[in-house]
Amino acid sequence: MKELENGRIRYYDNIKIADKYGEMKGMRPVREWDPATGKTRTWMETIDHKGKVRQVRPQENITNGQKIHYRFDENGNYIGTKEGITRNKMSNNKCIK
């Protein structure tokens, strides 16, 4: 659990270890609750072995029923979506713009 400066509370579930060993350790669900409004939002985070968030997939009700995977490089820089990865060429799991 983490209390944010804006008063929201973020709950992190346990990481589900990836089925195959690779660059990513696994994924975990995250739920954020706003006590002021009672609203919640949920997303999945994919975590690498260094503990950095490398992909975020919001709940479909936030993205108009679509599964959208927002990806980040090893430095935390946004590199695009999995679905729109044609905007960038991927080579050896690194983004080339």
mmCIF file with all atom_site columns, C-alpha atoms in Angstrom:
data_model
loop_
_atom_site.group_PDB
_atom_site.id
_atom_site.type_symbol
_atom_site.label_atom_id
_atom_site.label_alt_id
_atom_site.label_comp_id
_atom_site.label_asym_id
_atom_site.label_entity_id
_atom_site.label_seq_id
_atom_site.pdbx_PDB_ins_code
_atom_site.Cartn_x
_atom_site.Cartn_y
_atom_site.Cartn_z
_atom_site.occupancy
_atom_site.B_iso_or_equiv
_atom_site.pdbx_formal_charge
_atom_site.auth_seq_id
_atom_site.auth_comp_id
_atom_site.auth_asym_id
_atom_site.auth_atom_id
_atom_site.pdbx_PDB_model_num
ATOM 1  C CA . MET A 1 1  ? 0.000   0.000   0.000   1.00 0.00 ? 1  MET A CA 1
ATOM 2  C CA . LYS A 1 2  ? 1.183   3.504   -0.797  1.00 0.00 ? 2  LYS A CA 1
ATOM 3  C CA . GLU A 1 3  ? -0.549  6.752   0.118   1.00 0.00 ? 3  GLU A CA 1
ATOM 4  C CA . LEU A 1 4  ? -0.090  9.334   -2.626  1.00 0.00 ? 4  LEU A CA 1
ATOM 5  C CA . GLU A 1 5  ? 0.297   13.083  -2.138  1.00 0.00 ? 5  GLU A CA 1
ATOM 6  C CA . ASN A 1 6  ? -3.101  13.713  -3.746  1.00 0.00 ? 6  ASN A CA 1
ATOM 7  C CA . GLY A 1 7  ? -4.794  11.598  -1.047  1.00 0.00 ? 7  GLY A CA 1
ATOM 8  C CA . ARG A 1 8  ? -5.344  8.547   -3.220  1.00 0.00 ? 8  ARG A CA 1
ATOM 9  C CA . ILE A 1 9  ? -4.287  5.155   -1.943  1.00 0.00 ? 9  ILE A CA 1
ATOM 10 C CA . ARG A 1 10 ? -2.560  2.645   -4.197  1.00 0.00 ? 10 ARG A CA 1
ATOM 11 C CA . TYR A 1 11 ? -2.636  -1.070  -3.452  1.00 0.00 ? 11 TYR A CA 1
ATOM 12 C CA . TYR A 1 12 ? -0.039  -3.356  -5.039  1.00 0.00 ? 12 TYR A CA 1
ATOM 13 C CA . ASP A 1 13 ? -0.772  -7.073  -5.215  1.00 0.00 ? 13 ASP A CA 1
ATOM 14 C CA . ASN A 1 14 ? 1.934   -9.742  -5.283  1.00 0.00 ? 14 ASN A CA 1
ATOM 15 C CA . ILE A 1 15 ? 3.936   -10.246 -8.468  1.00 0.00 ? 15 ILE A CA 1
ATOM 16 C CA . LYS A 1 16 ? 2.915   -13.298 -10.490 1.00 0.00 ? 16 LYS A CA 1
ATOM 17 C CA . ILE A 1 17 ? 6.224   -14.683 -11.757 1.00 0.00 ? 17 ILE A CA 1
ATOM 18 C CA . ALA A 1 18 ? 6.454   -15.043 -15.545 1.00 0.00 ? 18 ALA A CA 1
ATOM 19 C CA . ASP A 1 19 ? 6.040   -18.562 -16.939 1.00 0.00 ? 19 ASP A CA 1
ATOM 20 C CA . LYS A 1 20 ? 9.237   -18.240 -18.984 1.00 0.00 ? 20 LYS A CA 1
ATOM 21 C CA . TYR A 1 21 ? 12.475  -16.694 -17.741 1.00 0.00 ? 21 TYR A CA 1
ATOM 22 C CA . GLY A 1 22 ? 13.420  -13.583 -19.671 1.00 0.00 ? 22 GLY A CA 1
ATOM 23 C CA . GLU A 1 23 ? 13.780  -9.833  -19.346 1.00 0.00 ? 23 GLU A CA 1
ATOM 24 C CA . MET A 1 24 ? 10.562  -9.522  -17.333 1.00 0.00 ? 24 MET A CA 1
ATOM 25 C CA . LYS A 1 25 ? 10.099  -10.933 -13.842 1.00 0.00 ? 25 LYS A CA 1
ATOM 26 C CA . GLY A 1 26 ? 6.315   -10.971 -13.911 1.00 0.00 ? 26 GLY A CA 1
ATOM 27 C CA . MET A 1 27 ? 3.196   -8.867  -13.475 1.00 0.00 ? 27 MET A CA 1
ATOM 28 C CA . ARG A 1 28 ? 1.011   -7.560  -10.697 1.00 0.00 ? 28 ARG A CA 1
ATOM 29 C CA . PRO A 1 29 ? -2.393  -5.939  -10.407 1.00 0.00 ? 29 PRO A CA 1
ATOM 30 C CA . VAL A 1 30 ? -2.541  -2.419  -8.981  1.00 0.00 ? 30 VAL A CA 1
ATOM 31 C CA . ARG A 1 31 ? -5.676  -0.740  -7.673  1.00 0.00 ? 31 ARG A CA 1
ATOM 32 C CA . GLU A 1 32 ? -5.937  2.944   -6.841  1.00 0.00 ? 32 GLU A CA 1
ATOM 33 C CA . TRP A 1 33 ? -8.703  4.289   -4.620  1.00 0.00 ? 33 TRP A CA 1
ATOM 34 C CA . ASP A 1 34 ? -9.699  7.929   -4.212  1.00 0.00 ? 34 ASP A CA 1
ATOM 35 C CA . PRO A 1 35 ? -11.290 8.306   -0.749  1.00 0.00 ? 35 PRO A CA 1
ATOM 36 C CA . ALA A 1 36 ? -12.678 11.729  -1.698  1.00 0.00 ? 36 ALA A CA 1
ATOM 37 C CA . THR A 1 37 ? -14.798 10.344  -4.548  1.00 0.00 ? 37 THR A CA 1
ATOM 38 C CA . GLY A 1 38 ? -14.907 6.625   -3.768  1.00 0.00 ? 38 GLY A CA 1
ATOM 39 C CA . LYS A 1 39 ? -13.778 5.878   -7.322  1.00 0.00 ? 39 LYS A CA 1
ATOM 40 C CA . THR A 1 40 ? -11.230 3.199   -8.127  1.00 0.00 ? 40 THR A CA 1
ATOM 41 C CA . ARG A 1 41 ? -9.118  2.342   -11.119 1.00 0.00 ? 41 ARG A CA 1
ATOM 42 C CA . THR A 1 42 ? -7.167  -0.812  -11.787 1.00 0.00 ? 42 THR A CA 1
ATOM 43 C CA . TRP A 1 43 ? -4.289  -1.760  -14.060 1.00 0.00 ? 43 TRP A CA 1
ATOM 44 C CA . MET A 1 44 ? -1.686  -4.456  -14.560 1.00 0.00 ? 44 MET A CA 1
ATOM 45 C CA . GLU A 1 45 ? 2.028   -3.686  -14.323 1.00 0.00 ? 45 GLU A CA 1
ATOM 46 C CA . THR A 1 46 ? 4.754   -5.823  -15.887 1.00 0.00 ? 46 THR A CA 1
ATOM 47 C CA . ILE A 1 47 ? 7.936   -5.628  -13.817 1.00 0.00 ? 47 ILE A CA 1
ATOM 48 C CA . ASP A 1 48 ? 11.518  -6.386  -14.886 1.00 0.00 ? 48 ASP A CA 1
ATOM 49 C CA . HIS A 1 49 ? 14.105  -8.120  -12.682 1.00 0.00 ? 49 HIS A CA 1
ATOM 50 C CA . LYS A 1 50 ? 15.349  -4.732  -11.407 1.00 0.00 ? 50 LYS A CA 1
ATOM 51 C CA . GLY A 1 51 ? 11.866  -3.945  -10.083 1.00 0.00 ? 51 GLY A CA 1
ATOM 52 C CA . LYS A 1 52 ? 11.116  -1.315  -12.731 1.00 0.00 ? 52 LYS A CA 1
ATOM 53 C CA . VAL A 1 53 ? 7.691   -1.029  -14.349 1.00 0.00 ? 53 VAL A CA 1
ATOM 54 C CA . ARG A 1 54 ? 8.120   -1.854  -18.034 1.00 0.00 ? 54 ARG A CA 1
ATOM 55 C CA . GLN A 1 55 ? 4.494   -2.136  -19.161 1.00 0.00 ? 55 GLN A CA 1
ATOM 56 C CA . VAL A 1 56 ? 1.136   -0.862  -17.920 1.00 0.00 ? 56 VAL A CA 1
ATOM 57 C CA . ARG A 1 57 ? -2.247  -2.159  -19.106 1.00 0.00 ? 57 ARG A CA 1
ATOM 58 C CA . PRO A 1 58 ? -5.209  -0.207  -17.730 1.00 0.00 ? 58 PRO A CA 1
ATOM 59 C CA . GLN A 1 59 ? -8.523  -1.922  -17.085 1.00 0.00 ? 59 GLN A CA 1
ATOM 60 C CA . GLU A 1 60 ? -10.626 -2.005  -20.257 1.00 0.00 ? 60 GLU A CA 1
ATOM 61 C CA . ASN A 1 61 ? -13.344 0.257   -18.816 1.00 0.00 ? 61 ASN A CA 1
ATOM 62 C CA . ILE A 1 62 ? -10.730 3.049   -18.754 1.00 0.00 ? 62 ILE A CA 1
ATOM 63 C CA . THR A 1 63 ? -9.685  2.457   -22.387 1.00 0.00 ? 63 THR A CA 1
ATOM 64 C CA . ASN A 1 64 ? -13.125 2.145   -24.026 1.00 0.00 ? 64 ASN A CA 1
ATOM 65 C CA . GLY A 1 65 ? -13.139 -1.649  -23.954 1.00 0.00 ? 65 GLY A CA 1
ATOM 66 C CA . GLN A 1 66 ? -9.736  -2.065  -25.592 1.00 0.00 ? 66 GLN A CA 1
ATOM 67 C CA . LYS A 1 67 ? -6.664  -3.735  -24.126 1.00 0.00 ? 67 LYS A CA 1
ATOM 68 C CA . ILE A 1 68 ? -3.850  -1.213  -24.497 1.00 0.00 ? 68 ILE A CA 1
ATOM 69 C CA . HIS A 1 69 ? -0.336  -2.008  -23.260 1.00 0.00 ? 69 HIS A CA 1
ATOM 70 C CA . TYR A 1 70 ? 1.811   1.084   -22.610 1.00 0.00 ? 70 TYR A CA 1
ATOM 71 C CA . ARG A 1 71 ? 5.514   0.165   -22.769 1.00 0.00 ? 71 ARG A CA 1
ATOM 72 C CA . PHE A 1 72 ? 8.608   1.685   -21.187 1.00 0.00 ? 72 PHE A CA 1
ATOM 73 C CA . ASP A 1 73 ? 12.311  1.036   -21.779 1.00 0.00 ? 73 ASP A CA 1
ATOM 74 C CA . GLU A 1 74 ? 14.787  0.018   -19.067 1.00 0.00 ? 74 GLU A CA 1
ATOM 75 C CA . ASN A 1 75 ? 15.250  3.709   -18.144 1.00 0.00 ? 75 ASN A CA 1
ATOM 76 C CA . GLY A 1 76 ? 11.532  4.337   -17.671 1.00 0.00 ? 76 GLY A CA 1
ATOM 77 C CA . ASN A 1 77 ? 11.053  6.204   -20.958 1.00 0.00 ? 77 ASN A CA 1
ATOM 78 C CA . TYR A 1 78 ? 7.747   5.653   -22.757 1.00 0.00 ? 78 TYR A CA 1
ATOM 79 C CA . ILE A 1 79 ? 8.350   3.836   -26.066 1.00 0.00 ? 79 ILE A CA 1
ATOM 80 C CA . GLY A 1 80 ? 4.794   3.349   -27.337 1.00 0.00 ? 80 GLY A CA 1
ATOM 81 C CA . THR A 1 81 ? 2.046   0.790   -27.120 1.00 0.00 ? 81 THR A CA 1
ATOM 82 C CA . LYS A 1 82 ? 2.314   -2.905  -27.843 1.00 0.00 ? 82 LYS A CA 1
ATOM 83 C CA . GLU A 1 83 ? -0.587  -2.546  -30.252 1.00 0.00 ? 83 GLU A CA 1
ATOM 84 C CA . GLY A 1 84 ? 1.003   0.389   -32.108 1.00 0.00 ? 84 GLY A CA 1
ATOM 85 C CA . ILE A 1 85 ? 4.582   -0.819  -31.977 1.00 0.00 ? 85 ILE A CA 1
ATOM 86 C CA . THR A 1 86 ? 4.818   -0.397  -35.752 1.00 0.00 ? 86 THR A CA 1
ATOM 87 C CA . ARG A 1 87 ? 5.554   3.247   -34.986 1.00 0.00 ? 87 ARG A CA 1
ATOM 88 C CA . ASN A 1 88 ? 8.932   2.075   -33.704 1.00 0.00 ? 88 ASN A CA 1
ATOM 89 C CA . LYS A 1 89 ? 11.177  -0.728  -34.873 1.00 0.00 ? 89 LYS A CA 1
ATOM 90 C CA . MET A 1 90 ? 12.123  -3.183  -32.166 1.00 0.00 ? 90 MET A CA 1
ATOM 91 C CA . SER A 1 91 ? 15.582  -4.750  -32.204 1.00 0.00 ? 91 SER A CA 1
ATOM 92 C CA . ASN A 1 92 ? 16.872  -6.974  -29.393 1.00 0.00 ? 92 ASN A CA 1
ATOM 93 C CA . ASN A 1 93 ? 14.071  -5.694  -27.111 1.00 0.00 ? 93 ASN A CA 1
ATOM 94 C CA . LYS A 1 94 ? 15.365  -2.137  -27.509 1.00 0.00 ? 94 LYS A CA 1
ATOM 95 C CA . CYS A 1 95 ? 13.391  0.594   -29.198 1.00 0.00 ? 95 CYS A CA 1
ATOM 96 C CA . ILE A 1 96 ? 14.936  2.291   -32.225 1.00 0.00 ? 96 ILE A CA 1
ATOM 97 C CA . LYS A 1 97 ? 13.197  5.510   -33.200 1.00 0.00 ? 97 LYS A CA 1
#
